[in-house]
């Protein structure tokens, strides 16, 4: 066990304050007026997809369940909330344990507007204070995974490296690496993601290492390459664009020999440059040396480079920032109280009251055509020529995580199979409607 300076278990990290204050003040009011213990149903869904997106990818569910286990109010957390909460509410939080049920789409599943991605059945008190925790994880991870899946499709089978750690928050970087791997990225540069989630890691050197080898007579790029090869072997990847790319490639092959693993290019007109570099490598006998490119790539740039002799893409900024991975726009809404449907009527923010289940309809070829929502206990109407696949699985029962849930590798494989079921236009990078419609069947 790792202990902190106070002798406490440092591996235990409460998630109880990963929330917004208004959730706790709602709790206090509900405890006071006696409504806190009414049985409720909350649902997580996205009203719409980000502009240009035809589908979304569910990611972060496993992280939600991990943080739910840590949602406990210890002395440190209570010291914060007792500044504005009454003693009765503080006492309730001291004993808080989630005892309800959660169902949801499995990680790696596709989602569309209105899909009930997560359903929380609990008392109002137990469920309402989980809103921010659940949304912050699902919105972030699903946005990253959705963007990454588009990049994987654009790469058409060529590997991608996630390298966005330096462009985002240090903890978000770890979650981003996990979500990108789920979506099909091959490796990450982030070591914490390798440790925590087992994501394969990779990396060699940056421009700083090349610049380091500068002496009184000027830069010595070949010495830098020779040092890297001596440390990592000829199979390493050498960064060849610090000075002149053509000379960089010559020096790289001299340093490592024709068995050089790869060269990385991080700047310039990648289409023109990679064609020239491929020819140069082949002429030097390095016919198996791979070309790795990076430098503000997104799915559109990757798609535009599809015909070029590129073997691996490195993606950072556009994956982990809002421009490349806009928020998934998910919301957490109360839809049922004491078995009675409740709904918002606010303009442009309407909700559909009542708990919902979901099945996905597909042709015999496997191509999906519709997401059909229905009420619990009702049998959805499925045309004879279509098949229906239920989408939600049990995640939590009696407050405890269900055993045997799919892991990260399972989610990765599931998404790979799910993308094949999209109509062909669903994989396009152009603007358009969601790949399939979502419809609620009201019969009970």
Coordinates of C-alpha atoms in Angstrom, one line a residue:
X1 CA 0.0 0.0 0.0
X2 CA 1.2 3.5 -0.9
X3 CA 0.7 6.0 1.9
X4 CA 0.7 9.8 1.7
X5 CA 2.4 12.2 4.2
X6 CA -0.4 11.7 6.7
X7 CA -0.1 7.9 6.6
X8 CA -3.4 7.5 4.7
X9 CA -3.9 5.1 1.8
X10 CA -2.7 7.1 -1.2
X11 CA -4.3 4.7 -3.7
X12 CA -7.7 5.8 -2.5
X13 CA -9.0 8.9 -4.2
X14 CA -12.5 10.1 -3.4
X15 CA -14.5 11.3 -6.4
X16 CA -17.3 12.8 -4.3
X17 CA -16.3 16.4 -5.1
X18 CA -16.1 15.9 -8.8
X19 CA -19.5 17.5 -8.8
X20 CA -21.3 20.8 -9.0
X21 CA -22.6 22.6 -5.9
X22 CA -26.2 22.9 -7.1
X23 CA -26.5 19.1 -7.0
X24 CA -25.8 19.2 -3.3
X25 CA -28.1 22.1 -2.6
X26 CA -30.9 20.3 -4.5
X27 CA -30.2 17.3 -2.3
X28 CA -30.5 19.4 0.9
X29 CA -33.8 20.9 -0.3
X30 CA -35.2 17.4 -1.1
X31 CA -34.2 16.0 2.2
X32 CA -35.9 18.9 3.9
X33 CA -39.2 18.6 2.1
X34 CA -39.3 14.8 2.1
X35 CA -39.0 14.2 -1.7
X36 CA -35.4 12.9 -1.5
X37 CA -36.4 9.3 -1.3
X38 CA -38.9 9.1 -4.2
X39 CA -37.8 6.5 -6.7
X40 CA -36.6 8.1 -9.9
X41 CA -35.1 7.3 -13.3
X42 CA -32.4 9.4 -14.9
X43 CA -31.2 9.0 -18.4
X44 CA -28.0 10.1 -20.2
X45 CA -28.5 11.0 -23.9
X46 CA -27.2 13.4 -26.6
X47 CA -29.8 15.7 -28.1
X48 CA -27.7 16.0 -31.3
X49 CA -24.3 15.0 -32.7
X50 CA -21.6 17.6 -33.2
X51 CA -21.6 19.3 -36.6
X52 CA -20.3 17.0 -39.3
X53 CA -20.7 13.8 -37.3
X54 CA -22.8 10.9 -38.5
X55 CA -22.4 8.7 -35.4
X56 CA -20.9 8.8 -31.9
X57 CA -18.9 6.2 -30.0
X58 CA -19.6 5.4 -26.3
X59 CA -16.5 5.5 -24.2
X60 CA -15.8 6.1 -20.5
X61 CA -18.4 3.7 -19.0
X62 CA -15.8 1.7 -17.2
X63 CA -14.3 4.9 -15.8
X64 CA -17.7 6.0 -14.6
X65 CA -18.1 2.7 -12.7
X66 CA -14.6 3.0 -11.2
X67 CA -15.4 6.5 -10.0
X68 CA -18.7 5.5 -8.6
X69 CA -16.9 3.1 -6.2
X70 CA -14.9 6.1 -5.0
X71 CA -17.9 8.4 -4.6
X72 CA -17.6 8.6 -0.8
X73 CA -17.6 11.6 1.5
X74 CA -14.8 11.3 4.0
X75 CA -13.6 13.9 6.5
X76 CA -11.8 16.0 3.8
X77 CA -14.8 16.1 1.5
X78 CA -17.3 16.8 4.3
X79 CA -15.1 19.7 5.5
X80 CA -15.7 21.3 2.1
X81 CA -19.5 20.8 1.9
X82 CA -20.3 21.6 5.5
X83 CA -19.5 25.2 4.7
X84 CA -22.8 25.6 2.9
X85 CA -24.9 22.5 3.8
X86 CA -27.0 22.0 6.9
X87 CA -25.9 19.3 9.5
X88 CA -28.6 16.8 8.4
X89 CA -27.5 16.9 4.8
X90 CA -23.8 16.5 5.8
X91 CA -24.8 13.5 8.0
X92 CA -26.6 12.0 5.0
X93 CA -23.6 12.4 2.8
X94 CA -21.3 10.9 5.4
X95 CA -23.2 7.6 5.0
X96 CA -23.8 7.9 1.3
X97 CA -23.5 4.7 -0.7
X98 CA -25.2 4.2 -4.1
X99 CA -27.7 1.3 -3.8
X100 CA -29.5 1.7 -7.1
X101 CA -29.3 0.2 -10.6
X102 CA -27.5 1.3 -13.7
X103 CA -28.0 0.0 -17.3
X104 CA -26.2 1.3 -20.3
X105 CA -24.7 0.9 -23.7
X106 CA -21.5 -1.0 -23.6
X107 CA -18.2 0.8 -24.3
X108 CA -17.4 0.8 -28.0
X109 CA -21.1 0.9 -29.0
X110 CA -22.3 3.4 -31.6
X111 CA -24.8 6.0 -30.4
X112 CA -27.2 8.5 -32.1
X113 CA -29.3 11.4 -30.9
X114 CA -31.8 10.3 -28.3
X115 CA -30.0 7.0 -27.5
X116 CA -30.5 6.2 -23.8
X117 CA -26.8 5.6 -23.2
X118 CA -27.1 5.3 -19.4
X119 CA -30.1 4.7 -17.2
X120 CA -29.8 5.3 -13.5
X121 CA -32.6 3.9 -11.3
X122 CA -32.4 5.2 -7.7
X123 CA -33.9 7.6 -5.2
X124 CA -33.7 11.2 -6.2
X125 CA -31.1 11.8 -3.6
X126 CA -28.8 9.0 -4.7
X127 CA -29.1 9.7 -8.4
X128 CA -29.1 13.5 -8.6
X129 CA -25.7 14.0 -7.1
X130 CA -24.1 11.7 -9.7
X131 CA -24.9 14.0 -12.7
X132 CA -21.7 15.9 -13.1
X133 CA -19.5 12.9 -12.4
X134 CA -21.2 10.8 -15.1
X135 CA -21.4 13.6 -17.7
X136 CA -17.9 14.8 -17.3
X137 CA -16.5 11.3 -18.0
X138 CA -18.9 10.3 -20.8
X139 CA -18.8 13.6 -22.6
X140 CA -15.0 13.7 -22.6
X141 CA -14.2 10.1 -23.4
X142 CA -17.0 9.7 -26.0
X143 CA -15.9 12.9 -27.8
X144 CA -12.4 11.6 -28.0
X145 CA -13.4 8.1 -29.1
X146 CA -15.8 9.5 -31.7
X147 CA -13.1 11.7 -33.2
X148 CA -10.5 8.9 -33.1
X149 CA -12.9 6.5 -34.8
X150 CA -13.2 8.9 -37.8
X151 CA -9.4 9.2 -37.9
X152 CA -9.0 5.4 -37.9
X153 CA -11.5 5.1 -40.8
X154 CA -9.7 7.8 -42.7
X155 CA -6.3 6.0 -42.2
X156 CA -7.7 3.0 -44.0
X157 CA -5.9 0.3 -42.0
X158 CA -2.6 2.2 -41.3
X159 CA -1.7 2.5 -37.6
X160 CA -2.2 5.7 -35.7
X161 CA -0.2 6.9 -32.6
X162 CA -1.9 9.0 -30.0
X163 CA 0.5 11.8 -28.9
X164 CA -1.7 14.5 -27.5
X165 CA -0.5 14.5 -23.9
X166 CA 1.2 17.9 -24.1
X167 CA -1.9 19.6 -25.5
X168 CA -4.4 18.9 -22.8
X169 CA -4.8 18.5 -19.0
X170 CA -2.5 15.9 -17.5
X171 CA -5.3 13.7 -16.3
X172 CA -7.4 14.2 -19.5
X173 CA -4.4 13.1 -21.4
X174 CA -4.6 9.6 -19.8
X175 CA -8.3 9.3 -20.4
X176 CA -7.8 10.5 -24.0
X177 CA -5.2 7.9 -24.7
X178 CA -7.6 5.2 -23.4
X179 CA -10.4 6.4 -25.5
X180 CA -8.3 6.7 -28.6
X181 CA -7.0 3.1 -28.2
X182 CA -10.6 2.0 -27.7
X183 CA -11.4 3.6 -31.1
X184 CA -8.6 1.8 -32.9
X185 CA -5.4 3.8 -32.3
X186 CA -2.4 1.4 -32.1
X187 CA -0.3 3.1 -29.4
X188 CA 0.0 6.1 -27.2
X189 CA 3.0 8.2 -26.1
X190 CA 1.4 8.5 -22.6
X191 CA 3.1 6.4 -20.0
X192 CA 0.4 6.7 -17.3
X193 CA -2.2 5.3 -19.8
X194 CA 0.2 2.4 -20.4
X195 CA 0.4 1.7 -16.7
X196 CA -3.2 2.3 -15.7
X197 CA -5.0 0.9 -18.7
X198 CA -2.4 -1.3 -20.5
X199 CA -2.5 0.8 -23.7
X200 CA 0.6 -0.1 -25.8
X201 CA 3.1 2.7 -25.7
X202 CA 5.7 4.0 -28.1
X203 CA 8.1 6.9 -28.7
X204 CA 11.7 7.6 -29.7
X205 CA 13.0 11.1 -29.7
X206 CA 12.1 14.7 -30.4
X207 CA 13.9 17.6 -32.1
X208 CA 15.6 18.5 -28.8
X209 CA 17.7 15.3 -29.0
X210 CA 19.0 16.3 -32.4
X211 CA 19.6 19.9 -31.4
X212 CA 21.5 18.6 -28.3
X213 CA 24.2 17.3 -30.6
X214 CA 25.5 20.7 -31.6
X215 CA 29.2 21.7 -31.0
X216 CA 31.6 24.4 -31.8
X217 CA 31.5 23.3 -35.5
X218 CA 27.8 23.4 -35.6
X219 CA 25.0 20.8 -35.6
X220 CA 25.9 17.1 -35.9
X221 CA 22.7 15.4 -36.9
X222 CA 24.4 12.2 -37.8
X223 CA 25.9 12.0 -34.3
X224 CA 22.4 12.3 -32.8
X225 CA 21.1 9.6 -35.0
X226 CA 24.0 7.3 -34.2
X227 CA 23.5 7.8 -30.5
X228 CA 19.8 7.0 -30.8
X229 CA 20.5 3.8 -32.9
X230 CA 23.2 2.8 -30.3
X231 CA 20.6 3.1 -27.5
X232 CA 17.5 1.7 -29.3
X233 CA 18.8 -0.4 -32.2
X234 CA 18.4 0.1 -35.9
X235 CA 14.7 -0.6 -35.7
X236 CA 14.2 2.8 -34.1
X237 CA 12.4 5.7 -35.9
X238 CA 14.6 8.8 -36.6
X239 CA 13.2 12.3 -36.8
X240 CA 14.6 13.7 -40.0
X241 CA 13.2 17.2 -40.4
X242 CA 15.1 19.2 -37.9
X243 CA 17.3 20.7 -40.6
X244 CA 17.1 19.5 -44.2
X245 CA 14.9 16.4 -44.8
X246 CA 16.9 15.1 -47.8
X247 CA 20.2 15.2 -45.9
X248 CA 18.4 14.0 -42.8
X249 CA 17.3 10.8 -44.6
X250 CA 20.8 10.2 -45.9
X251 CA 22.3 10.6 -42.5
X252 CA 19.6 8.4 -40.9
X253 CA 20.4 5.5 -43.3
X254 CA 24.1 5.9 -42.8
X255 CA 23.6 5.8 -39.0
X256 CA 21.3 2.8 -38.9
X257 CA 21.9 1.0 -42.2
X258 CA 19.2 -0.2 -44.6
X259 CA 17.4 -1.9 -41.7
X260 CA 16.3 1.4 -40.3
X261 CA 12.9 1.0 -38.7
X262 CA 11.4 4.3 -39.7
X263 CA 11.8 8.0 -40.3
X264 CA 9.4 10.6 -38.9
X265 CA 8.4 13.8 -40.6
X266 CA 6.7 16.5 -38.6
X267 CA 6.4 19.5 -40.9
X268 CA 6.0 20.7 -44.5
X269 CA 3.8 19.6 -47.4
X270 CA 3.5 15.9 -46.3
X271 CA 2.2 14.7 -49.6
X272 CA 5.1 15.9 -51.7
X273 CA 7.7 15.2 -49.0
X274 CA 6.7 11.7 -48.3
X275 CA 6.8 10.8 -52.0
X276 CA 10.3 12.2 -52.3
X277 CA 11.4 10.4 -49.1
X278 CA 9.9 7.1 -50.2
X279 CA 11.9 7.3 -53.4
X280 CA 15.0 8.3 -51.6
X281 CA 14.8 5.5 -49.0
X282 CA 14.2 2.9 -51.8
X283 CA 17.2 4.2 -53.7
X284 CA 19.3 3.9 -50.5
X285 CA 18.2 0.3 -50.1
X286 CA 16.0 1.0 -47.1
X287 CA 13.0 -0.4 -48.8
X288 CA 11.4 -1.6 -45.6
X289 CA 11.9 1.6 -43.6
X290 CA 8.5 3.1 -42.7
X291 CA 7.5 6.7 -43.0
X292 CA 5.8 8.2 -40.0
X293 CA 4.1 11.6 -40.3
X294 CA 2.8 14.0 -37.6
X295 CA 2.0 17.7 -37.3
X296 CA -1.5 18.8 -36.5
X297 CA -3.2 16.0 -38.4
X298 CA -6.9 15.5 -38.2
X299 CA -9.3 13.1 -40.1
X300 CA -9.5 15.4 -43.1
X301 CA -5.7 15.7 -43.4
X302 CA -5.4 11.9 -43.0
X303 CA -8.0 11.3 -45.6
X304 CA -6.3 13.7 -48.0
X305 CA -3.0 11.8 -47.5
X306 CA -4.5 8.4 -48.0
X307 CA -2.8 7.9 -51.4
X308 CA 0.6 8.9 -50.2
X309 CA 3.4 6.4 -49.2
X310 CA 2.7 6.9 -45.5
X311 CA 2.9 4.0 -43.0
X312 CA 2.0 5.5 -39.7
X313 CA 0.2 8.7 -38.5
X314 CA 0.9 10.5 -35.3
X315 CA -2.1 12.6 -34.0
X316 CA -2.1 14.9 -31.1
X317 CA -3.7 18.4 -30.9
X318 CA -6.7 17.7 -33.2
X319 CA -7.6 14.6 -31.2
X320 CA -7.5 16.0 -27.6
X321 CA -8.7 19.6 -28.1
X322 CA -12.2 20.9 -28.7
X323 CA -11.6 21.6 -32.3
X324 CA -11.0 18.0 -33.2
X325 CA -13.1 16.3 -30.5
X326 CA -16.0 18.7 -29.7
X327 CA -18.1 17.8 -26.7
X328 CA -20.4 14.9 -27.2
X329 CA -23.2 17.1 -25.8
X330 CA -24.7 14.5 -23.5
X331 CA -27.2 15.5 -20.8
X332 CA -28.4 13.7 -17.6
X333 CA -32.1 14.2 -17.2
X334 CA -34.8 13.0 -14.8
X335 CA -37.4 11.2 -16.9
X336 CA -39.5 9.3 -14.3
X337 CA -40.7 9.9 -10.7
X338 CA -42.6 7.2 -8.8
X339 CA -43.3 5.5 -12.2
X340 CA -44.7 8.7 -13.7
X341 CA -43.1 10.2 -16.8
X342 CA -41.7 13.7 -16.4
X343 CA -40.3 15.9 -19.1
X344 CA -38.9 19.3 -19.9
X345 CA -40.8 21.6 -22.2
X346 CA -38.2 24.3 -22.6
X347 CA -37.7 25.5 -26.2
X348 CA -35.0 23.5 -28.0
X349 CA -34.3 21.6 -24.8
X350 CA -37.3 19.3 -24.7
X351 CA -37.0 15.8 -23.2
X352 CA -39.0 12.7 -23.7
X353 CA -40.4 11.6 -20.4
X354 CA -40.4 8.0 -19.1
X355 CA -37.8 5.3 -19.0
X356 CA -36.8 3.9 -22.4
X357 CA -35.0 0.8 -23.7
X358 CA -33.4 0.6 -27.1
X359 CA -32.9 -2.0 -29.9
X360 CA -31.0 -1.5 -33.1
X361 CA -32.7 -2.8 -36.3
X362 CA -30.6 -4.2 -39.1
X363 CA -31.0 -5.9 -42.5
X364 CA -30.0 -9.5 -43.1
X365 CA -26.7 -8.1 -44.5
X366 CA -25.9 -6.6 -41.1
X367 CA -26.4 -3.0 -42.1
X368 CA -28.2 -1.1 -39.5
X369 CA -31.3 1.0 -40.4
X370 CA -32.9 2.4 -37.3
X371 CA -32.6 2.8 -33.5
X372 CA -35.9 1.9 -31.9
X373 CA -36.7 3.1 -28.4
X374 CA -39.5 1.4 -26.5
X375 CA -40.9 1.3 -23.0
X376 CA -39.8 -1.2 -20.4
X377 CA -42.0 -4.3 -20.6
X378 CA -43.2 -3.5 -24.1
X379 CA -42.1 -5.6 -27.1
X380 CA -40.8 -3.5 -29.9
X381 CA -42.4 -3.9 -33.3
X382 CA -39.7 -5.4 -35.6
X383 CA -40.5 -5.9 -39.3
X384 CA -40.0 -9.5 -40.5
X385 CA -37.1 -8.6 -42.8
X386 CA -35.1 -6.9 -40.0
X387 CA -33.4 -8.2 -36.9
X388 CA -33.3 -6.4 -33.5
X389 CA -30.3 -6.2 -31.1
X390 CA -30.9 -4.9 -27.6
X391 CA -28.4 -2.2 -26.7
X392 CA -28.4 -1.8 -23.0
X393 CA -26.7 -4.2 -20.6
X394 CA -26.8 -4.3 -16.8
X395 CA -23.9 -2.4 -15.2
X396 CA -24.8 -1.9 -11.6
X397 CA -27.2 -3.9 -9.4
X398 CA -27.8 -3.1 -5.7
X399 CA -25.1 -0.5 -5.9
X400 CA -22.5 -3.0 -6.9
X401 CA -20.8 -3.3 -10.3
X402 CA -22.0 -6.3 -12.3
X403 CA -19.2 -8.9 -12.7
X404 CA -17.8 -9.9 -16.0
X405 CA -18.4 -6.6 -17.9
X406 CA -16.6 -6.2 -21.2
X407 CA -13.1 -4.8 -20.9
X408 CA -11.1 -2.4 -23.0
X409 CA -10.0 -4.9 -25.6
X410 CA -13.6 -6.1 -25.8
X411 CA -14.8 -2.6 -26.4
X412 CA -12.1 -2.1 -29.1
X413 CA -13.2 -5.2 -30.9
X414 CA -16.9 -4.3 -30.6
X415 CA -16.4 -0.9 -32.1
X416 CA -14.4 -2.4 -35.0
X417 CA -17.3 -4.7 -35.8
X418 CA -20.0 -2.0 -35.2
X419 CA -18.5 0.4 -37.7
X420 CA -18.9 -2.3 -40.4
X421 CA -22.7 -2.2 -39.8
X422 CA -23.0 1.5 -40.7
X423 CA -24.6 2.5 -44.0
X424 CA -21.7 3.5 -46.3
X425 CA -22.5 7.2 -46.1
X426 CA -22.2 7.0 -42.3
X427 CA -18.5 6.7 -42.6
X428 CA -18.1 9.8 -44.7
X429 CA -16.3 12.9 -43.4
X430 CA -18.8 15.3 -45.0
X431 CA -21.8 17.0 -43.2
X432 CA -25.0 15.1 -43.1
X433 CA -27.7 13.7 -40.9
X434 CA -27.0 10.9 -38.4
X435 CA -26.3 7.6 -40.1
X436 CA -29.6 6.1 -38.8
X437 CA -32.7 7.7 -37.3
X438 CA -33.8 7.2 -33.7
X439 CA -37.6 6.6 -33.1
X440 CA -39.6 6.1 -29.9
X441 CA -42.4 3.6 -30.1
X442 CA -45.0 4.6 -27.4
X443 CA -47.0 1.4 -27.0
X444 CA -46.8 -0.1 -23.5

